[in-house]
XYZ file of C-alpha atoms in Angstrom:
652
model
C -23.253 37.824 -22.143
C -22.594 34.585 -23.996
C -23.074 31.124 -22.727
C -19.416 30.410 -22.613
C -18.828 33.680 -20.780
C -21.315 32.796 -18.258
C -19.688 29.461 -17.558
C -16.243 31.234 -17.242
C -17.567 33.848 -14.821
C -19.102 31.010 -12.744
C -15.816 29.138 -12.765
C -13.821 32.132 -11.541
C -16.232 32.997 -8.883
C -16.241 29.289 -7.604
C -12.652 28.554 -8.486
C -11.969 26.762 -5.240
C -14.658 24.268 -5.826
C -13.727 23.664 -9.442
C -10.053 23.264 -8.712
C -10.653 20.853 -5.962
C -13.007 18.812 -8.173
C -10.629 18.990 -10.902
C -7.782 17.757 -8.790
C -10.045 14.758 -7.569
C -10.483 13.667 -11.059
C -6.897 14.025 -12.134
C -5.916 12.086 -9.091
C -8.138 9.141 -9.948
C -6.828 9.165 -13.601
C -3.143 9.248 -12.310
C -3.420 6.385 -9.914
C -5.442 4.175 -12.347
C -2.790 4.769 -15.025
C -0.003 3.956 -12.632
C -1.537 0.536 -11.837
C -2.113 0.003 -15.593
C 1.663 0.311 -16.452
C 2.241 -2.746 -14.207
C -0.843 -4.693 -15.062
C -0.364 -4.378 -18.881
C 3.446 -4.505 -19.056
C 4.000 -7.357 -21.342
C 7.709 -7.693 -20.109
C 6.613 -8.458 -16.503
C 3.941 -11.125 -17.927
C 6.538 -12.891 -19.789
C 9.123 -13.185 -17.020
C 9.231 -16.920 -16.090
C 9.299 -16.407 -12.285
C 6.150 -14.191 -12.502
C 3.925 -16.664 -14.303
C 0.159 -15.921 -13.673
C 1.012 -12.302 -12.234
C -1.836 -10.954 -14.158
C -4.325 -13.307 -12.290
C -2.841 -12.295 -8.923
C -3.232 -8.605 -9.746
C -6.879 -8.999 -10.567
C -8.065 -8.666 -6.902
C -6.167 -5.380 -6.253
C -7.285 -4.249 -9.799
C -10.948 -4.829 -9.015
C -10.523 -2.967 -5.690
C -9.014 -0.012 -7.499
C -11.824 0.035 -10.006
C -14.355 -0.182 -7.228
C -12.845 2.605 -5.380
C -12.452 4.786 -8.536
C -16.104 4.313 -9.165
C -17.125 5.442 -5.734
C -14.481 8.228 -5.494
C -15.269 9.986 -8.723
C -19.119 9.567 -8.143
C -18.848 10.929 -4.646
C -16.627 13.920 -5.479
C -19.001 14.721 -8.319
C -22.027 14.622 -5.952
C -20.274 16.986 -3.447
C -19.409 19.384 -6.340
C -22.979 19.510 -7.602
C -24.376 19.727 -4.096
C -22.439 22.823 -3.432
C -23.717 24.332 -6.650
C -27.522 23.538 -6.585
C -28.504 26.734 -5.386
C -26.945 28.907 -8.188
C -27.983 26.473 -10.874
C -31.622 26.809 -9.534
C -31.346 30.457 -9.462
C -30.312 30.446 -13.172
C -33.566 28.442 -13.714
C -35.633 30.986 -11.992
C -34.203 33.638 -14.214
C -35.491 31.848 -17.300
C -32.863 29.250 -18.071
C -34.493 26.152 -19.340
C -33.792 22.463 -18.478
C -31.808 22.228 -21.801
C -29.735 25.195 -20.948
C -28.849 23.728 -17.598
C -28.082 20.418 -19.183
C -25.826 22.130 -21.768
C -24.189 24.117 -18.864
C -23.442 20.967 -16.835
C -22.239 18.982 -19.858
C -19.874 21.844 -21.118
C -18.217 22.504 -17.706
C -17.993 18.795 -16.880
C -16.715 17.996 -20.305
C -13.954 20.550 -19.962
C -13.078 19.270 -16.468
C -13.164 15.616 -17.791
C -10.834 16.528 -20.696
C -8.512 18.536 -18.453
C -8.311 15.767 -15.796
C -7.434 13.158 -18.501
C -4.644 15.339 -19.931
C -3.267 16.276 -16.421
C -3.812 12.663 -15.007
C -2.118 11.117 -17.832
C 0.789 13.557 -17.844
C 1.343 13.200 -14.144
C 0.940 9.483 -14.539
C 3.747 9.307 -17.326
C 6.135 11.308 -14.888
C 5.591 9.119 -11.910
C 4.946 5.803 -13.623
C 8.620 5.533 -14.504
C 9.571 6.307 -10.926
C 6.926 3.797 -9.631
C 8.090 1.093 -12.113
C 11.742 1.561 -11.069
C 11.025 1.292 -7.479
C 9.037 -1.884 -8.012
C 11.556 -3.592 -10.211
C 14.284 -2.696 -7.954
C 12.498 -3.875 -4.790
C 11.840 -7.403 -6.280
C 15.288 -7.654 -8.135
C 13.949 -7.826 -11.709
C 16.470 -5.436 -13.271
C 16.042 -7.102 -16.712
C 12.519 -5.968 -17.124
C 12.372 -2.930 -19.269
C 9.714 -0.154 -18.852
C 7.490 0.583 -21.773
C 4.098 2.069 -22.585
C 1.325 0.424 -24.679
C -2.174 1.227 -25.951
C -3.897 -0.860 -23.349
C -2.524 1.382 -20.552
C -3.867 4.516 -22.071
C -6.991 3.007 -23.442
C -8.246 1.269 -20.324
C -7.454 4.207 -18.128
C -9.323 6.690 -20.417
C -12.184 4.343 -21.006
C -12.726 3.447 -17.391
C -12.701 7.087 -16.248
C -15.013 8.223 -19.035
C -17.454 5.486 -18.252
C -17.516 6.338 -14.447
C -17.625 10.010 -15.099
C -20.484 9.697 -17.545
C -22.576 7.662 -15.254
C -21.905 10.110 -12.368
C -23.089 13.099 -14.639
C -26.216 11.219 -15.867
C -27.208 10.470 -12.128
C -26.621 14.153 -11.213
C -28.893 15.451 -14.086
C -31.649 13.172 -13.146
C -31.708 14.115 -9.490
C -31.187 17.753 -10.132
C -33.829 18.145 -12.783
C -36.340 15.926 -10.910
C -36.500 18.216 -7.915
C -38.481 21.379 -7.421
C -36.841 24.885 -7.567
C -37.806 25.397 -3.984
C -35.935 22.413 -2.731
C -32.777 23.255 -4.816
C -32.730 26.889 -3.755
C -32.917 26.019 -0.096
C -30.422 23.044 -0.370
C -27.845 24.755 1.619
C -30.239 25.447 4.365
C -31.569 21.769 4.781
C -29.973 19.846 7.531
C -30.102 16.025 7.347
C -32.719 14.980 10.002
C -32.634 11.896 12.047
C -36.087 10.739 11.449
C -34.771 7.322 10.683
C -32.718 6.869 13.742
C -33.311 3.618 15.603
C -31.415 2.552 18.698
C -32.933 -0.906 18.297
C -31.550 -1.224 14.771
C -28.216 0.003 15.998
C -28.062 -2.687 18.598
C -29.303 -5.334 16.136
C -26.522 -4.084 13.763
C -23.823 -4.498 16.469
C -25.115 -8.080 17.313
C -25.173 -8.957 13.503
C -21.547 -7.714 13.031
C -20.224 -9.388 16.024
C -22.175 -12.638 15.356
C -21.011 -12.810 11.722
C -17.415 -12.332 12.795
C -17.799 -15.136 15.471
C -19.514 -17.572 12.926
C -16.853 -16.658 10.373
C -14.058 -17.794 12.780
C -16.060 -20.864 14.016
C -17.102 -22.241 10.742
C -13.988 -21.508 8.638
C -11.779 -24.591 8.153
C -14.165 -26.514 10.536
C -14.402 -30.160 9.206
C -17.049 -31.099 11.724
C -19.634 -28.978 9.919
C -18.912 -30.742 6.648
C -19.695 -27.641 4.514
C -17.673 -25.730 1.893
C -15.300 -23.249 3.269
C -15.859 -20.913 0.445
C -19.500 -20.876 1.027
C -19.158 -20.027 4.703
C -16.627 -17.302 3.874
C -19.083 -15.705 1.386
C -21.975 -16.019 3.553
C -20.387 -14.553 6.657
C -18.594 -12.045 4.649
C -21.864 -10.743 3.402
C -23.216 -10.806 6.973
C -20.261 -8.677 8.087
C -20.906 -5.987 5.357
C -24.638 -5.788 6.102
C -23.918 -5.614 9.758
C -21.303 -3.019 9.121
C -23.696 -0.622 7.213
C -26.413 -0.991 9.887
C -23.980 -0.627 12.668
C -22.308 2.620 11.237
C -25.550 4.195 10.386
C -27.506 3.415 13.691
C -24.719 2.692 16.165
C -24.568 6.329 17.440
C -28.344 6.209 17.994
C -27.750 3.172 20.151
C -24.946 4.675 22.046
C -26.838 7.897 22.576
C -29.887 5.974 23.814
C -27.585 4.172 26.259
C -25.889 7.325 27.388
C -29.199 8.789 28.286
C -29.490 6.208 30.930
C -26.690 8.076 32.809
C -27.897 11.598 32.950
C -24.857 13.177 34.567
C -22.612 11.583 31.739
C -24.952 12.434 28.968
C -25.948 16.075 29.721
C -22.256 17.013 30.012
C -21.724 15.869 26.539
C -25.136 16.302 24.964
C -23.862 18.688 22.335
C -21.238 16.313 21.262
C -23.649 13.379 21.090
C -26.262 15.175 19.032
C -23.630 16.383 16.559
C -21.784 13.207 16.060
C -25.003 11.240 15.741
C -26.114 13.600 12.877
C -22.703 13.352 11.239
C -22.572 9.553 11.420
C -25.903 9.375 9.596
C -24.533 11.815 6.859
C -21.290 9.952 6.617
C -22.588 6.408 6.504
C -21.558 5.545 2.994
C -18.052 7.040 3.439
C -17.472 5.351 6.829
C -18.469 2.011 5.489
C -16.143 2.271 2.425
C -13.265 3.475 4.708
C -13.859 0.529 7.040
C -13.784 -1.987 4.164
C -10.802 -0.241 2.591
C -8.840 -0.405 5.867
C -9.822 -3.860 6.553
C -8.643 -4.974 3.107
C -5.422 -2.925 3.182
C -4.438 -4.178 6.709
C -5.318 -7.771 5.938
C -3.866 -7.845 2.597
C -0.570 -6.054 3.510
C -0.108 -8.237 6.627
C -0.278 -11.387 4.627
C 1.930 -10.144 1.935
C 4.518 -8.956 4.422
C 4.191 -12.490 6.068
C 4.907 -14.242 2.758
C 7.675 -11.917 1.771
C 9.355 -11.958 5.073
C 9.172 -15.729 5.521
C 9.445 -16.872 1.907
C 13.000 -18.544 2.649
C 11.468 -20.664 5.383
C 8.519 -21.657 3.096
C 11.141 -22.851 0.347
C 13.209 -24.669 2.892
C 10.175 -26.707 3.895
C 9.108 -27.594 0.268
C 12.615 -28.249 -1.083
C 14.631 -30.650 0.829
C 17.229 -30.540 -2.043
C 18.666 -27.791 -3.957
C 18.286 -29.270 -7.404
C 16.641 -32.413 -8.743
C 15.844 -33.850 -12.230
C 14.362 -37.051 -13.565
C 16.385 -39.210 -16.017
C 14.719 -41.902 -18.263
C 16.102 -44.157 -20.991
C 15.432 -41.619 -23.694
C 15.337 -38.233 -21.896
C 17.740 -36.086 -19.497
C 20.549 -38.501 -20.070
C 23.360 -36.626 -18.325
C 25.415 -38.438 -15.889
C 29.060 -39.116 -14.525
C 31.765 -36.649 -15.838
C 29.356 -34.570 -18.011
C 27.185 -33.995 -14.954
C 30.224 -33.179 -12.718
C 31.634 -30.623 -15.250
C 28.340 -28.692 -15.152
C 27.518 -28.791 -11.540
C 30.523 -29.255 -9.655
C 32.941 -26.301 -9.609
C 35.170 -24.500 -7.374
C 32.814 -21.737 -6.558
C 29.682 -23.981 -6.073
C 30.439 -27.655 -5.720
C 28.054 -30.587 -5.150
C 27.718 -31.409 -1.354
C 25.363 -34.232 -1.737
C 24.069 -36.414 -4.572
C 21.303 -38.895 -4.042
C 19.941 -41.158 -6.882
C 16.560 -42.683 -6.394
C 15.478 -45.377 -8.844
C 11.765 -45.411 -9.653
C 9.253 -47.320 -11.872
C 6.237 -45.645 -13.143
C 3.249 -47.967 -14.018
C 0.130 -46.549 -15.663
C -2.966 -48.657 -14.950
C -5.973 -48.210 -17.289
C -9.313 -47.909 -15.665
C -12.141 -48.375 -18.183
C -15.860 -47.261 -17.720
C -18.670 -49.076 -19.417
C -20.942 -46.211 -19.575
C -21.086 -42.888 -21.366
C -20.893 -40.692 -18.349
C -17.257 -41.288 -17.530
C -14.106 -41.481 -19.579
C -11.420 -44.090 -19.363
C -8.357 -42.817 -17.379
C -4.925 -43.956 -16.234
C -3.827 -44.036 -12.698
C -0.138 -43.621 -11.919
C 1.752 -46.006 -9.619
C 5.189 -44.811 -8.853
C 7.323 -47.409 -7.053
C 10.607 -46.855 -5.376
C 12.809 -49.407 -3.608
C 13.119 -49.670 0.216
C 16.861 -49.011 0.128
C 16.215 -45.653 -1.586
C 13.551 -44.801 0.974
C 15.852 -45.603 3.915
C 18.553 -43.482 2.441
C 16.148 -40.454 1.933
C 14.711 -40.842 5.506
C 17.987 -41.805 7.294
C 16.219 -44.841 8.685
C 16.692 -48.623 8.587
C 13.009 -49.866 8.274
C 12.249 -53.494 7.261
C 9.406 -54.485 4.987
C 7.994 -57.911 3.713
C 7.705 -58.661 0.046
C 3.822 -58.463 0.157
C 3.687 -55.297 1.999
C 4.240 -51.600 0.951
C 4.611 -48.085 2.448
C 2.622 -45.206 1.214
C 4.883 -42.020 1.126
C 2.977 -38.955 1.030
C 5.562 -36.480 -0.310
C 4.185 -33.315 1.408
C 4.672 -31.300 4.514
C 2.625 -32.491 7.539
C 0.454 -29.445 7.668
C -0.645 -29.812 3.980
C -1.131 -33.437 2.761
C -3.770 -35.474 1.192
C -4.061 -39.328 1.532
C -5.470 -40.891 -1.544
C -7.627 -43.708 -0.542
C -7.007 -45.748 -3.883
C -3.303 -45.967 -2.632
C -4.006 -46.718 1.105
C -6.373 -49.487 0.763
C -4.074 -52.130 -0.910
C -2.693 -52.579 -4.450
C -3.588 -55.059 -7.147
C -1.753 -55.042 -10.487
C -1.974 -57.658 -13.261
C -0.208 -57.798 -16.626
C 1.022 -60.477 -19.078
C 0.267 -63.207 -16.665
C 2.003 -61.470 -13.726
C -0.130 -60.693 -10.641
C 1.057 -58.447 -7.869
C -1.091 -57.866 -4.639
C 0.306 -55.683 -1.747
C -1.049 -54.730 1.557
C -0.448 -51.314 3.081
C 1.694 -51.564 6.141
C 2.191 -47.881 6.986
C 1.799 -44.307 5.783
C 4.565 -41.778 5.895
C 3.896 -38.051 5.613
C 7.110 -36.228 4.920
C 8.585 -33.901 2.295
C 11.593 -36.050 1.085
C 11.656 -35.370 -2.755
C 11.420 -31.923 -4.347
C 9.025 -33.054 -7.113
C 5.475 -32.654 -6.154
C 4.184 -36.197 -6.590
C 2.221 -37.359 -3.659
C 1.839 -41.261 -4.386
C 5.344 -42.740 -3.872
C 4.863 -46.457 -3.141
C 7.700 -48.148 -1.272
C 8.302 -51.909 -1.824
C 11.343 -54.232 -1.111
C 14.255 -54.189 -3.456
C 13.509 -57.709 -4.728
C 9.751 -56.801 -5.301
C 11.041 -53.715 -7.109
C 13.156 -55.531 -9.591
C 10.313 -58.091 -10.087
C 7.862 -55.199 -11.007
C 10.318 -53.732 -13.409
C 10.857 -56.997 -15.394
C 7.105 -58.040 -15.307
C 5.177 -54.727 -15.914
C 5.420 -52.496 -18.983
C 6.250 -49.108 -17.412
C 8.838 -46.365 -17.288
C 12.139 -46.817 -15.469
C 13.492 -43.593 -14.101
C 16.166 -42.132 -11.871
C 15.424 -39.297 -9.718
C 18.625 -37.136 -8.995
C 18.689 -35.118 -5.993
C 21.597 -32.810 -5.281
C 22.816 -30.284 -2.823
C 25.355 -27.603 -3.741
C 27.414 -25.254 -1.422
C 25.460 -22.007 -2.302
C 21.962 -22.671 -3.881
C 21.041 -18.891 -3.994
C 24.022 -18.337 -6.376
C 23.249 -21.578 -8.606
C 21.516 -19.659 -11.296
C 24.451 -19.965 -13.860
C 24.671 -23.706 -13.113
C 20.936 -24.188 -13.676
C 20.806 -22.251 -16.885
C 23.826 -24.321 -18.227
C 22.121 -27.497 -17.016
C 18.873 -26.668 -18.838
C 20.727 -25.958 -22.092
C 22.582 -29.272 -21.882
C 19.340 -31.212 -21.227
C 17.528 -29.386 -24.027
C 20.257 -30.188 -26.503
C 20.393 -33.953 -25.345
C 16.451 -34.251 -25.501
C 16.342 -32.585 -29.014
C 18.735 -35.148 -30.351
C 16.881 -38.277 -28.914
C 13.302 -39.496 -29.193
C 11.383 -39.001 -25.900
C 9.308 -41.836 -24.752
C 6.194 -39.498 -24.527
C 4.730 -41.515 -21.779
C 5.464 -38.811 -19.132
C 4.055 -35.217 -19.106
C 6.533 -32.471 -20.055
C 6.868 -31.169 -16.477
C 8.557 -34.375 -15.418
C 11.647 -33.387 -17.565
C 12.093 -29.995 -16.167
C 14.750 -29.151 -13.632
C 13.219 -28.583 -10.120
C 15.335 -26.178 -8.261
C 15.011 -24.417 -5.006
C 16.278 -21.224 -6.610
C 13.504 -21.098 -9.181
C 10.944 -21.649 -6.530
C 12.518 -19.005 -4.192
C 12.677 -16.484 -7.052
C 9.119 -17.274 -7.884
C 7.896 -16.569 -4.426
C 10.107 -13.573 -4.017
C 9.026 -11.823 -7.202
C 5.355 -12.669 -6.962
C 5.245 -11.858 -3.144
C 7.475 -8.760 -3.628
C 5.332 -7.596 -6.537
C 2.111 -8.129 -4.571
C 3.391 -6.437 -1.513
C 4.490 -3.517 -3.442
C 1.245 -3.188 -5.518
C -0.717 -3.749 -2.309
C 1.240 -0.956 -0.509
C 0.562 1.190 -3.668
C -3.231 0.387 -3.449
C -3.194 1.047 0.261
C -1.573 4.600 -0.358
C -4.301 5.071 -2.925
C -7.039 4.026 -0.509
C -5.605 6.121 2.384
C -5.353 9.274 0.238
C -8.750 8.510 -1.202
C -10.158 8.255 2.303
C -8.469 11.485 3.242
C -9.713 13.388 0.271
C -13.431 11.951 0.874
C -13.369 12.830 4.521
C -11.907 16.308 3.581
C -14.678 16.725 1.044
C -17.300 16.277 3.901
C -15.579 17.920 6.781
C -14.198 20.903 4.920
C -17.027 21.468 2.438
C -19.376 22.452 5.292
C -16.940 24.994 6.948
C -19.336 27.792 6.428
C -22.179 25.932 8.244
C -19.869 24.910 11.059
C -18.918 28.618 11.453
C -22.545 29.579 11.680
C -23.299 26.766 14.177
C -20.422 27.612 16.497
C -21.187 31.416 16.157
C -24.721 30.672 17.539
C -23.347 28.669 20.313
C -20.751 31.270 21.060
C -23.695 33.756 21.548
C -25.417 31.677 24.041
C -22.282 31.241 26.213
C -19.914 28.496 24.731
C -16.275 29.484 24.912
C -13.524 29.149 22.348
C -11.840 26.523 24.361
C -15.031 24.384 24.500
C -15.366 24.854 20.670
C -11.980 23.600 20.135
C -12.533 20.585 22.304
C -15.914 19.773 20.590
C -14.217 19.952 16.983
C -11.305 17.825 18.267
C -13.725 15.233 19.620
C -15.834 15.077 16.600
C -12.871 14.834 14.294
C -11.173 12.166 16.331
C -14.220 9.991 16.171
C -14.886 10.541 12.454
C -11.182 9.856 11.558
C -10.600 6.849 13.780
C -13.781 4.999 14.035
C -13.858 3.402 10.663
C -10.106 2.488 10.536
C -10.231 0.957 14.066
C -13.372 -1.059 13.076
C -11.701 -2.001 9.830
C -8.500 -3.240 11.641
C -10.548 -5.306 14.059
C -12.348 -6.979 11.193
C -8.818 -7.652 9.430
C -7.791 -9.323 12.652
C -10.939 -11.658 12.509
C -9.977 -12.596 8.997
C -6.357 -13.215 10.000
C -7.460 -15.428 12.947
C -9.633 -17.366 10.659
C -7.073 -17.968 7.961
C -4.462 -18.768 10.466
C -6.504 -21.824 11.474
C -5.151 -23.379 8.343
C -1.597 -23.510 9.840
C -2.698 -24.535 13.330
C -3.941 -21.269 14.707
C -2.552 -17.906 15.519
C -0.453 -19.216 18.438
C 1.421 -21.354 15.840
C 1.902 -18.329 13.478
C 2.776 -15.521 15.752
C 5.007 -14.111 12.839
C 1.646 -13.431 11.049
C 0.349 -11.550 14.023
C 3.606 -9.564 14.186
C 3.032 -8.612 10.597
C -0.443 -7.447 11.426
C 0.866 -5.287 14.229
C 3.405 -3.767 11.974
C 1.078 -2.747 9.248
C -1.781 -1.731 11.639
C 0.896 0.446 13.464
C 2.058 2.053 10.143
C -1.610 2.704 9.155
C -2.526 4.380 12.308
C 0.615 6.395 12.561
C -0.023 7.975 9.314
C -3.701 8.470 10.432
C -2.549 10.281 13.477
C -0.438 12.666 11.585
C -3.328 13.362 9.200
C -5.571 14.085 12.316
C -3.275 16.693 13.655
C -2.942 18.344 10.274
C -6.725 18.203 9.533
C -7.480 19.467 13.097
C -5.099 22.387 12.709
C -6.622 23.463 9.537
C -10.157 23.035 10.503
C -9.700 25.065 13.761
C -8.088 27.815 11.628
C -10.925 27.964 9.313
C -13.852 27.657 11.861
C -12.309 29.932 14.493
């Protein structure tokens, strides 16, 4: 018998093991390729509304890589664990370590090659469908589907790297153990010599304490610390507490249950079995807890932003369209403006012109550690302010208002503008005292230091200081969601005007761009829609991966479970009791980690909701959390009944 014939006979004899391992690898390649078709699609990157989409997709991309590493490595470990005995038997028959190494490399090389071909082929079939659903869901019909070398290269490279590391680890651990240990590997039962009820209790305390401190310290100005540092520190505490809790919590619960003999002894078989399984499944349950936490938390926020994106735009954009006009740029007014914007289908309903004056004051430093810089002072007249605010407020010539052009929940008061102003140039000296601070979003453009002075003072400033005179045009139209054609024509006109004139060069380029509610709405819609869809995709991957990982552990030991229940049956346990025991164990294994993960996701949602006034002020976020949690557990319940039916059929 040749070496290749031996491999083929082993594959036919253990075809179920090989097929399942092959499918796991193909599954990983397929899903990574599907994600790559979005991440490396140049057409999506170049879409104006999706600027920075690659940066946003880094987080789910890293999560996908992390999951792929664990998934492939764990599937490989289970595959080798179930074949240790036969490999060790070959060694007793005279096969050397080099022959075993050659055997492992050949069969795994064939599986890897087949997985790449099958995974990429399946990915090519489903990537088109996945791309079409994504583009249709976010309304980017003009983005074409295409394939690139990066999509194939990164998928194949990542898979081969992870697969090679898994094989290297397997070879090391397999060849470093004695033949006796390997031959009896299927008879060994993971013991509980490291169980510690005390450590279980401490793990629970650490987990609960880290969750509380995360909520208490996050966005707490009284502590004076960095929110990012607190978030990282208590997240690490949560992960450590999670590992200790899952590995030792059942020892703690069993120890506690023993204090109630009538309760414990009627369930002693269940407690001993589930304690042992939790110790064996610690790594998987920790991973499933983290994946369910990230999935529910991420999808809840994405759904929240997607569902309430229009409300967000309404708060940030009091006007549908705005642009800045100076002496040399964006000179469109009067009839020319009306012919572009004002038409029968979408006419102008409101047009406000705010006269402004930008003065740039140079601040010089006399040391080498700091560079000279300009500070912008943007003045508007009191009459313009009263028109914007629909108020009639008076002001003296020596005073000014500081308008923080921001929503009340997100604003920053610059101390330089709030403690008085002193400007001097060409013999003219202006000194103003702050009278009041107004925090309100009145103008589309995100510029927070509008300084309001009287009309007389405003005219004096324009005549005495060298600055930039501007007019800020603010307009509303009948239907802003259908103003895309108007904006495009408007941009073309402005570009033609600006190309034929000499810009002053004193303002940054973004000042001359049209600032429209439609563009902001599309940006949020496309970005949040893409993130929501990709997050759902990652969530499906995580869920299927969790299913397969748990399947590997639950169903890979069916023969051992049969022997265990056969022995119990001989000493008097009934089939009904066996079914109840299997159902209880499966419920705990399948639901413990997701329930724990959803609780942790809720803690993070509570913490982040503090930024908007707390959860009571953001009940819509809580409803999104309930929706995504409900969907997650509905699928998990369906999976439980399917797995329970199949497990009972095989064991009974």
